[in-house]
Short mmCIF file of C-alpha atoms in Angstrom, two decimals:
data_model
loop_
_atom_site.label_atom_id
_atom_site.label_comp_id
_atom_site.label_asym_id
_atom_site.label_seq_id
_atom_site.Cartn_x
_atom_site.Cartn_y
_atom_site.Cartn_z
CA MET J 1 -23.87 -0.99 13.18
CA THR J 2 -20.41 -0.60 11.74
CA TYR J 3 -19.00 -1.91 8.48
CA TYR J 4 -15.59 -3.57 8.62
CA TYR J 5 -13.04 -4.98 6.25
CA TYR J 6 -11.46 -7.95 8.05
CA LEU J 7 -8.14 -9.46 6.94
CA ALA J 8 -6.94 -12.96 7.75
CA SER J 9 -3.87 -14.84 6.55
CA ASP J 10 -1.56 -17.79 6.90
CA ILE J 11 1.27 -15.28 7.49
CA LYS J 12 1.67 -12.55 10.11
CA LEU J 13 0.03 -9.35 8.85
CA PRO J 14 1.62 -6.13 10.10
CA SER J 15 -0.70 -3.57 11.67
CA GLY J 16 -0.53 0.19 12.18
CA ILE J 17 -1.09 3.37 10.21
CA TYR J 18 -0.24 2.70 6.56
CA SER J 19 0.40 5.36 3.89
CA LYS J 20 1.75 5.55 0.33
CA SER J 21 5.28 5.35 1.72
CA GLY J 22 4.54 2.41 4.03
CA PHE J 23 3.96 2.26 7.77
CA ILE J 24 4.09 5.49 9.75
CA ASN J 25 5.83 5.77 13.10
CA LEU J 26 3.53 7.81 15.35
CA ASN J 27 6.08 8.49 18.09
CA GLY J 28 5.21 12.13 18.69
CA SER J 29 5.17 13.06 15.01
CA LYS J 30 2.35 14.97 13.39
CA ILE J 31 0.90 13.46 10.25
CA ALA J 32 -2.20 13.92 8.15
CA LEU J 33 -4.27 10.82 8.88
CA ASP J 34 -6.83 11.61 6.20
CA GLN J 35 -4.80 9.78 3.55
CA THR J 36 -3.81 6.73 5.54
CA LEU J 37 -5.24 3.33 6.27
CA ASP J 38 -5.70 2.32 9.92
CA LEU J 39 -4.89 -1.40 10.08
CA THR J 40 -5.91 -2.35 13.63
CA GLU J 41 -5.00 -5.69 15.20
CA SER J 42 -8.01 -7.94 15.76
CA ASP J 43 -8.78 -11.40 17.04
CA GLU J 44 -12.44 -11.30 16.01
CA LYS J 45 -13.97 -14.69 15.29
CA VAL J 46 -15.73 -14.80 11.92
CA ASP J 47 -17.28 -17.97 10.53
CA GLY J 48 -16.10 -18.68 6.99
CA PHE J 49 -12.48 -17.55 7.16
CA ASP J 50 -9.88 -20.29 6.62
CA TYR J 51 -7.29 -18.44 8.72
CA PRO J 52 -7.39 -16.37 11.92
CA VAL J 53 -8.56 -12.76 11.53
CA GLN J 54 -5.61 -10.47 12.27
CA ILE J 55 -6.58 -7.00 10.98
CA GLU J 56 -9.72 -4.91 10.92
CA ILE J 57 -10.41 -1.73 9.01
CA VAL J 58 -13.29 -0.01 10.80
CA TYR J 59 -15.94 1.63 8.60
CA GLY J 60 -14.76 -0.48 5.67
CA LEU J 61 -13.57 0.95 2.39
CA CYS J 62 -16.69 1.11 0.25
CA ASP J 63 -20.41 1.65 0.59
CA PRO J 64 -22.00 -1.80 1.05
CA GLU J 65 -25.00 -0.94 -1.14
CA THR J 66 -23.55 1.15 -3.98
CA LEU J 67 -20.04 -0.39 -3.78
CA GLU J 68 -18.62 3.08 -4.33
CA ALA J 69 -15.28 3.70 -2.62
CA TYR J 70 -15.55 6.01 0.40
CA ASP J 71 -12.44 7.91 -0.70
CA ASP J 72 -9.68 7.95 -3.29
CA PHE J 73 -6.94 6.41 -1.17
CA GLY J 74 -8.38 3.51 0.91
CA LEU J 75 -8.62 0.81 -1.73
CA PRO J 76 -5.34 1.76 -3.46
CA LEU J 77 -3.57 1.69 -0.08
CA LEU J 78 -5.01 -1.75 0.71
CA HIS J 79 -3.89 -2.93 -2.73
CA LYS J 80 -0.35 -1.63 -2.10
CA TYR J 81 -0.32 -3.15 1.40
CA ILE J 82 -1.22 -6.61 0.07
CA LEU J 83 1.45 -6.44 -2.64
CA ASP J 84 4.05 -5.19 -0.12
CA VAL J 85 3.28 -7.85 2.49
CA CYS J 86 3.20 -10.71 -0.02
CA SER J 87 6.48 -9.66 -1.61
CA TYR J 88 8.36 -11.12 1.38
CA TYR J 89 6.92 -14.62 0.92
CA LYS J 90 7.23 -17.26 -1.76
CA THR J 91 3.71 -18.51 -1.04
CA CYS J 92 0.97 -17.01 1.12
CA THR J 93 -2.76 -16.50 1.32
CA ILE J 94 -4.65 -13.38 2.42
CA GLN J 95 -8.39 -13.32 2.93
CA ILE J 96 -10.46 -10.13 3.03
CA ALA J 97 -14.13 -9.82 3.92
CA HIS J 98 -16.62 -6.94 4.11
CA ILE J 99 -18.85 -7.53 7.12
CA LEU J 100 -21.46 -5.65 9.12
CA ASN J 101 -20.65 -5.81 12.84
CA THR J 102 -23.87 -5.27 14.83
CA HIS J 103 -23.17 -7.26 18.02
CA ARG J 104 -26.68 -8.68 17.52
CA HIS J 105 -26.01 -11.14 14.72
CA PRO J 106 -23.10 -13.53 14.25
CA LEU J 107 -20.43 -12.40 11.80
CA LYS J 108 -20.45 -14.69 8.80
CA ILE J 109 -19.42 -15.06 5.19
CA VAL J 110 -22.20 -15.47 2.61
CA GLU J 111 -20.23 -15.37 -0.65
CA ARG J 112 -16.69 -16.38 -1.68
CA ARG J 113 -14.39 -15.24 -4.45
CA LYS J 114 -10.81 -16.30 -5.31
CA LEU J 115 -7.96 -14.51 -7.04
CA LEU J 116 -4.28 -15.21 -7.65
CA LEU J 117 -1.97 -12.43 -6.48
CA ASN J 118 -0.54 -11.99 -10.00
CA GLN J 119 -4.12 -11.26 -11.18
CA LEU J 120 -4.59 -8.49 -8.59
CA SER J 121 -3.89 -5.63 -10.96
CA ASN J 122 -6.41 -3.03 -9.80
CA SER J 123 -7.54 -1.80 -6.40
CA LYS J 124 -11.18 -1.96 -7.56
CA GLN J 125 -10.86 -5.76 -7.38
CA LEU J 126 -10.88 -5.28 -3.59
CA VAL J 127 -14.39 -3.80 -3.57
CA LEU J 128 -16.48 -6.38 -1.76
CA HIS J 129 -20.21 -6.86 -1.30
CA LEU J 130 -21.46 -7.18 2.25
CA GLY J 131 -20.63 -10.69 3.48
CA GLU J 132 -18.25 -11.38 0.59
CA LEU J 133 -14.87 -13.02 1.23
CA LEU J 134 -11.99 -12.62 -1.25
CA THR J 135 -9.14 -15.12 -1.01
CA ILE J 136 -5.88 -13.96 -2.62
CA LYS J 137 -3.22 -16.62 -3.11
CA LYS J 138 0.41 -16.12 -4.00
CA ILE J 139 1.97 -19.17 -5.58
CA PRO J 140 5.55 -19.60 -6.76
CA GLU J 141 6.26 -18.96 -10.41
CA PHE J 142 7.41 -21.83 -12.55
#
């Protein structure tokens, strides 16, 4: 059993090792991976997403029972990543779900939540219950 954060979107989501300064080029360089986010490409099929899953974060970002963050950098880095990626688009939608991958049961969404990007002010808003899907929409300003 492994807990995942899955990301889907109507835009192309970049993958790789993400840090406070953005994506890290791993071509022979030594870096401390303990304060990075590993955004791995995925084509996992999950019932309940409106868009194709593109990214997986293995082991998730928070404890599924206590909802405590596993570390001090994962959720803030995901928050920064979402803001960075969305900044290039006038409109876009990103969906994030916290799911248990057991290979014995189908992956599915059991609860949904919605948020506008301009309301995403805190990384703690990205803490998700097991089976919860958060849809973040960026709409143009009037």
